[in-house]
């Protein structure tokens, strides 16, 4: 490598990982990224001052805050609490410069249509693991009286009168379920969403809307009923804990061994995941502070298939692939939700993993140890999985582009280090 290129690499933002273990102690699990972004969007439904607590200090929250600020909404943070002040008059537009960074920015469509009656939202970006079109969002909102036109990369939407209706989703899309819920809460009459997403974050949003004075029942089941109301009010609310962050630390425990407590985590939100982890050798149980987990030996292989909640979440798949890379035996992983979400596998193979992919399937033959190597994060969970893999690799694993990890994890390296892992996030200028 030429000296100039080496200097550029030395100045890169990166995470360095060395194998270490066992992990011990307690780690605080923050509020769910996939919930708080939607709660922030829901604040557009009515004017006033909201306070949302247990908010992780992560990049995606900062971007969503900027989306709201671009509309004229005030957003400030003190500790883990966001204060969001929505004035009477706002600009119902989300510019591409922001939406390209955050796929969840589409969540502003429903509340803008319900609260203002029109919206212009640039088509979003986000993680790079295949297309996730918003067709179902549009179809669901059209069913209750919204009109759409897509031109110039923007979604132009209007709603003169929202009227409750039956909405059947072709697939239990989380985003479509949330957008329809947020719009239907201000519609005239009753909206019934069938084949709705069942994730805990859906139930959290329903709780937020109900605290505002909405009437949403059935969240967490495949049928959600929303009775429209004429008025909503601003509220204070605490975000549910992040089950994917909890899963990440359990994955780290699996490859490094040890015993940890996941403070604030909820076992009932991870039942099938914990059952699968149990097959692999990670013991879990409820604890007064959250969830207790222990792993005392080498992991065992298992077969894994991603499915909509309550099935194994696709966000956990990269973590499970990293675990299976050093497990005893052969495991088969099937991705049923998104295409292109095996792009991190090449990075694990660089570390010595024995993985073969074909279409939606990956066959992983566990090896005794991985080897440290320079690797690159391609999205939030892939980046976290590479850090986890580094805990079972000889030598030094250097993960570049860790800004992806910062999108979804608050002080990931610091939390792992506090449990005894040898992980360091080096930033330019540190």
Short mmCIF file of N, CA, C and O in Angstrom, two decimals, residues 31-165:
data_model
loop_
_atom_site.label_atom_id
_atom_site.label_comp_id
_atom_site.label_asym_id
_atom_site.label_seq_id
_atom_site.Cartn_x
_atom_site.Cartn_y
_atom_site.Cartn_z
N UNK A 31 -33.87 2.59 24.21
CA UNK A 31 -35.17 2.58 23.55
C UNK A 31 -35.06 2.09 22.12
O UNK A 31 -34.02 2.23 21.47
N UNK A 32 -36.14 1.52 21.60
CA UNK A 32 -36.12 0.88 20.29
C UNK A 32 -36.04 1.92 19.17
O UNK A 32 -36.93 2.76 19.04
N UNK A 33 -34.98 1.81 18.37
CA UNK A 33 -34.84 2.68 17.20
C UNK A 33 -36.07 2.61 16.32
O UNK A 33 -36.58 3.65 15.85
N UNK A 34 -36.56 1.41 16.08
CA UNK A 34 -37.66 1.23 15.14
C UNK A 34 -39.00 1.68 15.70
O UNK A 34 -40.00 1.68 14.99
N UNK A 35 -39.01 2.07 16.98
CA UNK A 35 -40.22 2.66 17.55
C UNK A 35 -40.09 4.17 17.63
O UNK A 35 -40.99 4.91 17.20
N UNK A 36 -38.99 4.66 18.18
CA UNK A 36 -38.89 6.09 18.46
C UNK A 36 -39.00 6.93 17.19
O UNK A 36 -39.59 8.03 17.21
N UNK A 37 -38.49 6.43 16.06
CA UNK A 37 -38.59 7.21 14.82
C UNK A 37 -40.04 7.43 14.43
O UNK A 37 -40.41 8.50 13.92
N UNK A 38 -40.90 6.44 14.68
CA UNK A 38 -42.32 6.55 14.34
C UNK A 38 -43.06 7.41 15.36
O UNK A 38 -43.99 8.14 15.00
N UNK A 39 -42.64 7.35 16.61
CA UNK A 39 -43.26 8.22 17.62
C UNK A 39 -42.95 9.67 17.32
O UNK A 39 -43.81 10.55 17.49
N UNK A 40 -41.72 9.93 16.86
CA UNK A 40 -41.35 11.30 16.48
C UNK A 40 -42.24 11.78 15.33
O UNK A 40 -42.72 12.92 15.34
N UNK A 41 -42.46 10.91 14.35
CA UNK A 41 -43.33 11.28 13.23
C UNK A 41 -44.75 11.53 13.71
O UNK A 41 -45.42 12.45 13.22
N UNK A 42 -45.22 10.74 14.66
CA UNK A 42 -46.59 10.88 15.15
C UNK A 42 -46.83 12.21 15.83
O UNK A 42 -47.98 12.65 15.95
N UNK A 43 -45.77 12.87 16.28
CA UNK A 43 -45.92 14.19 16.90
C UNK A 43 -46.44 15.23 15.91
O UNK A 43 -46.87 16.32 16.31
N UNK A 44 -46.40 14.91 14.60
CA UNK A 44 -46.93 15.82 13.58
C UNK A 44 -48.45 15.84 13.57
O UNK A 44 -49.07 16.69 12.93
N UNK A 45 -49.09 14.92 14.30
CA UNK A 45 -50.54 14.80 14.25
C UNK A 45 -51.27 15.98 14.89
O UNK A 45 -52.41 16.27 14.53
N UNK A 46 -50.64 16.65 15.84
CA UNK A 46 -51.33 17.75 16.52
C UNK A 46 -50.31 18.72 17.09
O UNK A 46 -49.16 18.36 17.35
N UNK A 47 -50.72 19.97 17.26
CA UNK A 47 -49.80 20.97 17.79
C UNK A 47 -49.63 20.79 19.29
O UNK A 47 -50.45 20.18 19.98
N UNK A 48 -48.50 21.30 19.80
CA UNK A 48 -48.22 21.21 21.23
C UNK A 48 -46.83 20.65 21.48
O UNK A 48 -46.04 20.43 20.56
N UNK A 49 -46.55 20.42 22.78
CA UNK A 49 -45.22 19.99 23.20
C UNK A 49 -45.25 18.55 23.68
O UNK A 49 -45.99 18.21 24.62
N UNK A 50 -44.48 17.69 23.03
CA UNK A 50 -44.35 16.28 23.38
C UNK A 50 -43.00 16.06 24.08
O UNK A 50 -42.02 16.73 23.77
N UNK A 51 -42.97 15.08 24.97
CA UNK A 51 -41.72 14.63 25.58
C UNK A 51 -41.64 13.12 25.42
O UNK A 51 -42.52 12.39 25.88
N UNK A 52 -40.61 12.67 24.74
CA UNK A 52 -40.39 11.23 24.53
C UNK A 52 -39.13 10.83 25.27
O UNK A 52 -38.05 11.40 25.03
N UNK A 53 -39.25 9.85 26.17
CA UNK A 53 -38.11 9.43 27.02
C UNK A 53 -37.55 8.08 26.56
O UNK A 53 -38.16 7.37 25.79
N UNK A 54 -36.37 7.77 27.07
CA UNK A 54 -35.66 6.53 26.72
C UNK A 54 -35.31 6.51 25.24
O UNK A 54 -35.40 5.48 24.57
N UNK A 55 -34.88 7.66 24.73
CA UNK A 55 -34.54 7.81 23.31
C UNK A 55 -33.04 7.59 23.13
O UNK A 55 -32.24 8.31 23.74
N UNK A 56 -32.62 6.62 22.32
CA UNK A 56 -31.19 6.40 22.11
C UNK A 56 -30.55 7.57 21.37
O UNK A 56 -31.17 8.18 20.50
N UNK A 57 -29.31 7.86 21.72
CA UNK A 57 -28.56 8.94 21.07
C UNK A 57 -27.84 8.35 19.86
O UNK A 57 -26.65 8.02 19.91
N UNK A 58 -28.59 8.20 18.77
CA UNK A 58 -28.08 7.54 17.57
C UNK A 58 -28.31 8.44 16.36
O UNK A 58 -29.12 9.37 16.40
N UNK A 59 -27.61 8.13 15.27
CA UNK A 59 -27.66 8.97 14.08
C UNK A 59 -29.04 9.03 13.47
O UNK A 59 -29.49 10.10 13.03
N UNK A 60 -29.76 7.90 13.41
CA UNK A 60 -31.08 7.91 12.78
C UNK A 60 -32.06 8.82 13.51
O UNK A 60 -32.91 9.46 12.88
N UNK A 61 -31.96 8.88 14.83
CA UNK A 61 -32.81 9.80 15.59
C UNK A 61 -32.45 11.24 15.25
O UNK A 61 -33.34 12.10 15.08
N UNK A 62 -31.15 11.52 15.10
CA UNK A 62 -30.72 12.87 14.74
C UNK A 62 -31.24 13.26 13.37
O UNK A 62 -31.66 14.41 13.15
N UNK A 63 -31.24 12.32 12.42
CA UNK A 63 -31.75 12.62 11.08
C UNK A 63 -33.25 12.88 11.12
O UNK A 63 -33.76 13.82 10.49
N UNK A 64 -33.99 12.04 11.84
CA UNK A 64 -35.44 12.26 11.94
C UNK A 64 -35.73 13.60 12.61
O UNK A 64 -36.68 14.30 12.23
N UNK A 65 -34.91 13.97 13.59
CA UNK A 65 -35.07 15.29 14.21
C UNK A 65 -34.88 16.39 13.18
O UNK A 65 -35.62 17.39 13.16
N UNK A 66 -33.92 16.21 12.28
CA UNK A 66 -33.69 17.21 11.23
C UNK A 66 -34.85 17.24 10.24
O UNK A 66 -35.19 18.30 9.70
N UNK A 67 -35.46 16.07 9.96
CA UNK A 67 -36.65 16.02 9.10
C UNK A 67 -37.75 16.88 9.71
O UNK A 67 -38.40 17.69 9.02
N UNK A 68 -37.98 16.73 11.01
CA UNK A 68 -39.02 17.51 11.68
C UNK A 68 -38.66 19.00 11.70
O UNK A 68 -39.54 19.86 11.48
N UNK A 69 -37.39 19.31 11.95
CA UNK A 69 -36.97 20.71 11.97
C UNK A 69 -37.18 21.38 10.60
O UNK A 69 -37.55 22.55 10.52
N UNK A 70 -36.96 20.61 9.53
CA UNK A 70 -37.17 21.15 8.19
C UNK A 70 -38.62 21.53 7.97
O UNK A 70 -38.93 22.35 7.09
N UNK A 71 -39.52 20.96 8.77
CA UNK A 71 -40.94 21.28 8.67
C UNK A 71 -41.34 22.43 9.60
O UNK A 71 -42.51 22.80 9.64
N UNK A 72 -40.38 22.93 10.38
CA UNK A 72 -40.68 24.00 11.31
C UNK A 72 -40.96 23.55 12.72
O UNK A 72 -41.41 24.33 13.56
N UNK A 73 -40.68 22.27 13.00
CA UNK A 73 -40.91 21.71 14.33
C UNK A 73 -39.63 21.86 15.15
O UNK A 73 -38.52 21.64 14.65
N UNK A 74 -39.76 22.21 16.42
CA UNK A 74 -38.60 22.34 17.31
C UNK A 74 -38.33 20.99 17.99
O UNK A 74 -39.24 20.36 18.53
N UNK A 75 -37.06 20.56 17.94
CA UNK A 75 -36.66 19.30 18.58
C UNK A 75 -35.41 19.56 19.40
O UNK A 75 -34.42 20.09 18.89
N UNK A 76 -35.45 19.19 20.67
CA UNK A 76 -34.28 19.34 21.54
C UNK A 76 -34.13 18.10 22.41
O UNK A 76 -35.08 17.36 22.64
N UNK A 77 -32.90 17.88 22.89
CA UNK A 77 -32.61 16.70 23.71
C UNK A 77 -31.96 17.13 25.02
O UNK A 77 -31.05 17.96 25.04
N UNK A 78 -32.42 16.52 26.12
CA UNK A 78 -31.76 16.61 27.41
C UNK A 78 -31.66 15.20 27.96
O UNK A 78 -32.68 14.57 28.25
N UNK A 79 -30.44 14.66 28.06
CA UNK A 79 -30.28 13.28 28.49
C UNK A 79 -30.90 12.34 27.48
O UNK A 79 -30.62 12.41 26.29
N UNK A 80 -31.78 11.46 27.97
CA UNK A 80 -32.42 10.50 27.06
C UNK A 80 -33.81 10.96 26.64
O UNK A 80 -34.59 10.17 26.09
N UNK A 81 -34.13 12.23 26.87
CA UNK A 81 -35.48 12.74 26.58
C UNK A 81 -35.44 13.73 25.42
O UNK A 81 -34.60 14.64 25.38
N UNK A 82 -36.36 13.54 24.48
CA UNK A 82 -36.57 14.50 23.39
C UNK A 82 -37.79 15.34 23.71
O UNK A 82 -38.83 14.81 24.12
N UNK A 83 -37.67 16.64 23.52
CA UNK A 83 -38.82 17.54 23.58
C UNK A 83 -39.12 18.01 22.17
O UNK A 83 -38.24 18.56 21.49
N UNK A 84 -40.34 17.75 21.71
CA UNK A 84 -40.74 18.07 20.35
C UNK A 84 -41.92 19.03 20.42
O UNK A 84 -42.97 18.69 20.97
N UNK A 85 -41.73 20.23 19.88
CA UNK A 85 -42.76 21.26 19.89
C UNK A 85 -43.26 21.47 18.47
O UNK A 85 -42.55 21.98 17.62
N UNK A 86 -44.49 21.05 18.25
CA UNK A 86 -45.10 21.15 16.92
C UNK A 86 -45.99 22.38 16.90
O UNK A 86 -47.00 22.45 17.61
N UNK A 87 -45.62 23.42 16.09
CA UNK A 87 -46.45 24.62 16.04
C UNK A 87 -47.72 24.39 15.23
O UNK A 87 -47.89 23.35 14.59
N UNK A 88 -48.59 25.38 15.23
CA UNK A 88 -49.85 25.25 14.49
C UNK A 88 -49.59 25.14 12.99
O UNK A 88 -50.20 24.32 12.30
N UNK A 89 -48.70 25.97 12.48
CA UNK A 89 -48.39 25.97 11.05
C UNK A 89 -47.04 25.30 10.82
O UNK A 89 -46.04 25.67 11.44
N UNK A 90 -47.01 24.29 9.95
CA UNK A 90 -45.76 23.62 9.61
C UNK A 90 -45.65 23.51 8.09
O UNK A 90 -46.62 23.72 7.36
N UNK A 91 -44.46 23.18 7.64
CA UNK A 91 -44.19 22.97 6.22
C UNK A 91 -44.25 21.46 5.96
O UNK A 91 -43.35 20.73 6.40
N UNK A 92 -45.28 20.96 5.30
CA UNK A 92 -45.45 19.50 5.18
C UNK A 92 -44.60 18.89 4.07
O UNK A 92 -45.10 18.25 3.16
N UNK A 93 -43.29 19.10 4.17
CA UNK A 93 -42.38 18.59 3.16
C UNK A 93 -41.16 17.95 3.83
O UNK A 93 -40.64 18.49 4.81
N UNK A 94 -40.72 16.84 3.28
CA UNK A 94 -39.50 16.16 3.75
C UNK A 94 -38.53 16.11 2.57
O UNK A 94 -38.77 15.38 1.61
N UNK A 95 -37.43 16.88 2.62
CA UNK A 95 -36.53 16.99 1.47
C UNK A 95 -35.64 15.76 1.28
O UNK A 95 -35.33 15.04 2.24
N UNK A 96 -35.22 15.55 0.05
CA UNK A 96 -34.40 14.39 -0.31
C UNK A 96 -33.09 14.37 0.44
O UNK A 96 -32.59 13.29 0.80
N UNK A 97 -32.50 15.53 0.71
CA UNK A 97 -31.22 15.57 1.41
C UNK A 97 -31.29 14.84 2.75
O UNK A 97 -30.27 14.34 3.26
N UNK A 98 -32.48 14.75 3.31
CA UNK A 98 -32.66 14.06 4.59
C UNK A 98 -33.25 12.66 4.40
O UNK A 98 -32.80 11.70 5.01
N UNK A 99 -34.26 12.54 3.54
CA UNK A 99 -34.90 11.24 3.39
C UNK A 99 -33.98 10.21 2.76
O UNK A 99 -34.15 9.01 2.98
N UNK A 100 -32.97 10.66 1.99
CA UNK A 100 -32.03 9.70 1.41
C UNK A 100 -31.22 8.99 2.48
O UNK A 100 -30.67 7.93 2.26
N UNK A 101 -31.15 9.58 3.66
CA UNK A 101 -30.38 8.99 4.75
C UNK A 101 -31.22 8.06 5.62
O UNK A 101 -30.67 7.34 6.45
N UNK A 102 -32.54 8.08 5.45
CA UNK A 102 -33.39 7.41 6.42
C UNK A 102 -34.66 6.89 5.77
O UNK A 102 -35.56 7.65 5.42
N UNK A 103 -34.76 5.57 5.63
CA UNK A 103 -35.94 4.97 5.03
C UNK A 103 -37.19 5.21 5.89
O UNK A 103 -38.30 5.32 5.37
N UNK A 104 -37.00 5.30 7.20
CA UNK A 104 -38.15 5.50 8.09
C UNK A 104 -38.79 6.87 7.93
O UNK A 104 -39.84 7.13 8.52
N UNK A 105 -38.18 7.74 7.13
CA UNK A 105 -38.77 9.06 6.91
C UNK A 105 -40.14 8.98 6.25
O UNK A 105 -40.93 9.93 6.32
N UNK A 106 -40.47 7.86 5.60
CA UNK A 106 -41.80 7.70 5.01
C UNK A 106 -42.89 7.71 6.08
O UNK A 106 -44.06 7.90 5.77
N UNK A 107 -42.50 7.54 7.34
CA UNK A 107 -43.49 7.52 8.43
C UNK A 107 -44.17 8.86 8.62
O UNK A 107 -45.20 8.94 9.30
N UNK A 108 -43.64 9.93 8.01
CA UNK A 108 -44.30 11.23 8.17
C UNK A 108 -45.53 11.37 7.27
O UNK A 108 -46.35 12.27 7.47
N UNK A 109 -45.68 10.48 6.28
CA UNK A 109 -46.80 10.59 5.35
C UNK A 109 -48.16 10.54 6.06
O UNK A 109 -49.00 11.43 5.88
N UNK A 110 -48.39 9.50 6.83
CA UNK A 110 -49.67 9.32 7.50
C UNK A 110 -50.02 10.48 8.41
O UNK A 110 -51.12 11.06 8.29
N UNK A 111 -49.14 10.86 9.35
CA UNK A 111 -49.49 11.97 10.24
C UNK A 111 -49.63 13.32 9.53
O UNK A 111 -50.46 14.14 9.93
N UNK A 112 -48.85 13.57 8.46
CA UNK A 112 -49.02 14.82 7.73
C UNK A 112 -50.37 14.87 7.05
O UNK A 112 -51.06 15.90 7.06
N UNK A 113 -50.79 13.76 6.45
CA UNK A 113 -52.09 13.73 5.77
C UNK A 113 -53.23 13.89 6.76
O UNK A 113 -54.24 14.53 6.47
N UNK A 114 -53.07 13.30 7.95
CA UNK A 114 -54.11 13.41 8.97
C UNK A 114 -54.11 14.78 9.63
O UNK A 114 -55.17 15.33 9.95
N UNK A 115 -52.92 15.33 9.84
CA UNK A 115 -52.83 16.58 10.59
C UNK A 115 -52.88 17.83 9.74
O UNK A 115 -53.33 18.88 10.20
N UNK A 116 -52.43 17.75 8.47
CA UNK A 116 -52.35 18.93 7.60
C UNK A 116 -53.22 18.78 6.36
O UNK A 116 -53.77 19.75 5.84
N UNK A 117 -53.34 17.56 5.85
CA UNK A 117 -54.15 17.31 4.67
C UNK A 117 -53.37 17.20 3.39
O UNK A 117 -53.93 16.86 2.35
N UNK A 118 -52.07 17.44 3.44
CA UNK A 118 -51.25 17.25 2.24
C UNK A 118 -49.78 17.09 2.66
O UNK A 118 -49.39 17.46 3.77
N UNK A 119 -48.98 16.53 1.75
CA UNK A 119 -47.58 16.27 2.07
C UNK A 119 -46.79 16.09 0.78
O UNK A 119 -47.33 15.67 -0.25
N UNK A 120 -45.51 16.45 0.85
CA UNK A 120 -44.57 16.12 -0.22
C UNK A 120 -43.34 15.52 0.43
O UNK A 120 -42.66 16.18 1.21
N UNK A 121 -43.09 14.26 0.13
CA UNK A 121 -42.00 13.52 0.77
C UNK A 121 -41.13 12.91 -0.31
O UNK A 121 -41.63 12.17 -1.17
N UNK A 122 -39.84 13.21 -0.30
CA UNK A 122 -38.92 12.60 -1.25
C UNK A 122 -38.81 11.11 -0.98
O UNK A 122 -38.80 10.68 0.18
N UNK A 123 -38.75 10.32 -2.04
CA UNK A 123 -38.59 8.87 -1.87
C UNK A 123 -37.34 8.59 -1.06
O UNK A 123 -36.30 9.21 -1.29
N UNK A 124 -37.41 7.66 -0.11
CA UNK A 124 -36.37 7.54 0.91
C UNK A 124 -35.19 6.68 0.49
O UNK A 124 -35.21 5.95 -0.49
N UNK A 125 -34.15 6.75 1.36
CA UNK A 125 -32.99 5.86 1.25
C UNK A 125 -32.96 4.94 2.45
O UNK A 125 -33.99 4.46 2.90
N UNK A 126 -31.76 4.71 3.01
CA UNK A 126 -31.63 3.85 4.19
C UNK A 126 -30.63 2.75 3.94
O UNK A 126 -29.68 2.91 3.18
N UNK A 127 -30.82 1.61 4.59
CA UNK A 127 -29.89 0.50 4.45
C UNK A 127 -29.86 -0.03 3.02
O UNK A 127 -30.88 -0.06 2.33
N UNK A 128 -28.69 -0.49 2.60
CA UNK A 128 -28.48 -0.97 1.24
C UNK A 128 -28.59 -2.49 1.21
O UNK A 128 -27.60 -3.19 1.13
N UNK A 129 -29.83 -3.02 1.32
CA UNK A 129 -29.97 -4.47 1.15
C UNK A 129 -31.24 -4.80 0.38
O UNK A 129 -32.04 -5.63 0.75
N UNK A 130 -31.38 -4.10 -0.74
CA UNK A 130 -32.46 -4.43 -1.64
C UNK A 130 -33.63 -3.47 -1.54
O UNK A 130 -33.79 -2.75 -0.56
N UNK A 131 -34.47 -3.44 -2.56
CA UNK A 131 -35.59 -2.50 -2.60
C UNK A 131 -36.69 -2.86 -1.62
O UNK A 131 -36.99 -4.02 -1.41
N UNK A 132 -37.27 -1.82 -1.01
CA UNK A 132 -38.45 -2.00 -0.16
C UNK A 132 -39.43 -0.89 -0.53
O UNK A 132 -39.49 0.13 0.12
N UNK A 133 -40.19 -1.08 -1.61
CA UNK A 133 -41.04 -0.02 -2.12
C UNK A 133 -42.14 0.34 -1.14
O UNK A 133 -42.49 -0.44 -0.24
N UNK A 134 -42.70 1.56 -1.35
CA UNK A 134 -43.75 2.04 -0.44
C UNK A 134 -45.13 1.84 -1.03
O UNK A 134 -46.09 2.48 -0.61
N UNK A 135 -45.25 0.92 -1.99
CA UNK A 135 -46.54 0.69 -2.64
C UNK A 135 -47.64 0.35 -1.63
O UNK A 135 -48.78 0.81 -1.77
N UNK A 136 -47.31 -0.46 -0.63
CA UNK A 136 -48.33 -0.85 0.34
C UNK A 136 -48.74 0.32 1.23
O UNK A 136 -49.90 0.41 1.65
N UNK A 137 -47.79 1.22 1.54
CA UNK A 137 -48.14 2.43 2.28
C UNK A 137 -49.19 3.21 1.50
O UNK A 137 -50.23 3.63 2.04
N UNK A 138 -48.91 3.41 0.21
CA UNK A 138 -49.80 4.21 -0.64
C UNK A 138 -51.17 3.54 -0.78
O UNK A 138 -52.22 4.19 -0.63
N UNK A 139 -51.19 2.23 -1.03
CA UNK A 139 -52.47 1.52 -1.20
C UNK A 139 -53.30 1.60 0.07
O UNK A 139 -54.52 1.82 0.02
N UNK A 140 -52.66 1.44 1.23
CA UNK A 140 -53.39 1.50 2.49
C UNK A 140 -53.96 2.87 2.77
O UNK A 140 -55.11 3.02 3.21
N UNK A 141 -53.16 3.91 2.47
CA UNK A 141 -53.63 5.27 2.70
C UNK A 141 -54.69 5.67 1.67
O UNK A 141 -55.63 6.42 1.99
N UNK A 142 -54.57 5.18 0.45
CA UNK A 142 -55.61 5.45 -0.56
C UNK A 142 -56.95 4.88 -0.12
O UNK A 142 -58.01 5.47 -0.39
N UNK A 143 -56.93 3.75 0.57
CA UNK A 143 -58.18 3.10 0.99
C UNK A 143 -58.97 3.96 1.96
O UNK A 143 -60.19 3.81 2.07
N UNK A 144 -58.29 4.88 2.67
CA UNK A 144 -59.01 5.73 3.62
C UNK A 144 -59.14 7.16 3.12
O UNK A 144 -59.43 8.07 3.90
N UNK A 145 -58.90 7.38 1.81
CA UNK A 145 -59.23 8.67 1.22
C UNK A 145 -58.06 9.54 0.78
O UNK A 145 -58.28 10.71 0.42
N UNK A 146 -56.84 9.02 0.77
CA UNK A 146 -55.69 9.82 0.34
C UNK A 146 -55.48 9.67 -1.16
O UNK A 146 -55.81 8.64 -1.76
N UNK A 147 -54.90 10.71 -1.77
CA UNK A 147 -54.57 10.69 -3.18
C UNK A 147 -53.07 10.90 -3.35
O UNK A 147 -52.46 11.69 -2.60
N UNK A 148 -52.49 10.22 -4.33
CA UNK A 148 -51.03 10.25 -4.50
C UNK A 148 -50.64 10.48 -5.95
O UNK A 148 -51.33 10.05 -6.88
N UNK A 149 -49.51 11.16 -6.10
CA UNK A 149 -48.85 11.29 -7.39
C UNK A 149 -47.35 11.26 -7.12
O UNK A 149 -46.86 11.96 -6.21
N UNK A 150 -46.63 10.47 -7.89
CA UNK A 150 -45.18 10.39 -7.74
C UNK A 150 -44.55 11.00 -8.98
O UNK A 150 -44.80 10.56 -10.10
N UNK A 151 -43.74 12.04 -8.74
CA UNK A 151 -43.05 12.69 -9.86
C UNK A 151 -41.78 13.34 -9.34
O UNK A 151 -41.73 13.84 -8.21
N UNK A 152 -40.76 13.33 -10.19
CA UNK A 152 -39.50 13.97 -9.82
C UNK A 152 -38.86 13.41 -8.58
O UNK A 152 -38.13 14.12 -7.88
N UNK A 153 -39.13 12.14 -8.27
CA UNK A 153 -38.55 11.54 -7.08
C UNK A 153 -39.27 11.89 -5.80
O UNK A 153 -38.82 11.51 -4.72
N UNK A 154 -40.41 12.59 -5.91
CA UNK A 154 -41.19 12.97 -4.72
C UNK A 154 -42.54 12.29 -4.72
O UNK A 154 -43.13 12.05 -5.78
N UNK A 155 -43.04 12.01 -3.53
CA UNK A 155 -44.41 11.54 -3.35
C UNK A 155 -45.25 12.76 -2.97
O UNK A 155 -45.04 13.39 -1.93
N UNK A 156 -46.21 13.12 -3.83
CA UNK A 156 -47.14 14.21 -3.56
C UNK A 156 -48.46 13.58 -3.09
O UNK A 156 -49.03 12.74 -3.80
N UNK A 157 -48.90 13.97 -1.91
CA UNK A 157 -50.09 13.34 -1.34
C UNK A 157 -51.06 14.40 -0.84
O UNK A 157 -50.65 15.48 -0.39
N UNK A 158 -52.35 14.08 -0.90
CA UNK A 158 -53.39 14.99 -0.41
C UNK A 158 -54.54 14.18 0.15
O UNK A 158 -54.79 13.04 -0.27
N UNK A 159 -55.24 14.78 1.12
CA UNK A 159 -56.41 14.12 1.72
C UNK A 159 -57.36 15.20 2.20
O UNK A 159 -57.07 15.91 3.17
N UNK A 160 -58.48 15.35 1.50
CA UNK A 160 -59.49 16.34 1.91
C UNK A 160 -60.30 15.82 3.10
O UNK A 160 -60.55 16.55 4.06
N UNK A 161 -60.70 14.56 3.01
CA UNK A 161 -61.47 13.93 4.08
C UNK A 161 -61.02 12.48 4.23
O UNK A 161 -61.14 11.70 3.28
N UNK A 162 -60.50 12.15 5.40
CA UNK A 162 -60.14 10.77 5.67
C UNK A 162 -61.35 10.04 6.22
O UNK A 162 -62.01 10.52 7.15
N UNK A 163 -61.65 8.90 5.63
CA UNK A 163 -62.83 8.13 6.03
C UNK A 163 -62.40 6.70 6.32
O UNK A 163 -61.70 6.06 5.52
N UNK A 164 -62.81 6.19 7.46
CA UNK A 164 -62.47 4.83 7.85
C UNK A 164 -62.91 3.80 6.82
O UNK A 164 -63.93 3.97 6.16
N UNK A 165 -62.12 2.73 6.72
CA UNK A 165 -62.41 1.72 5.70
C UNK A 165 -61.70 0.44 6.11
O UNK A 165 -60.91 0.40 7.05
#
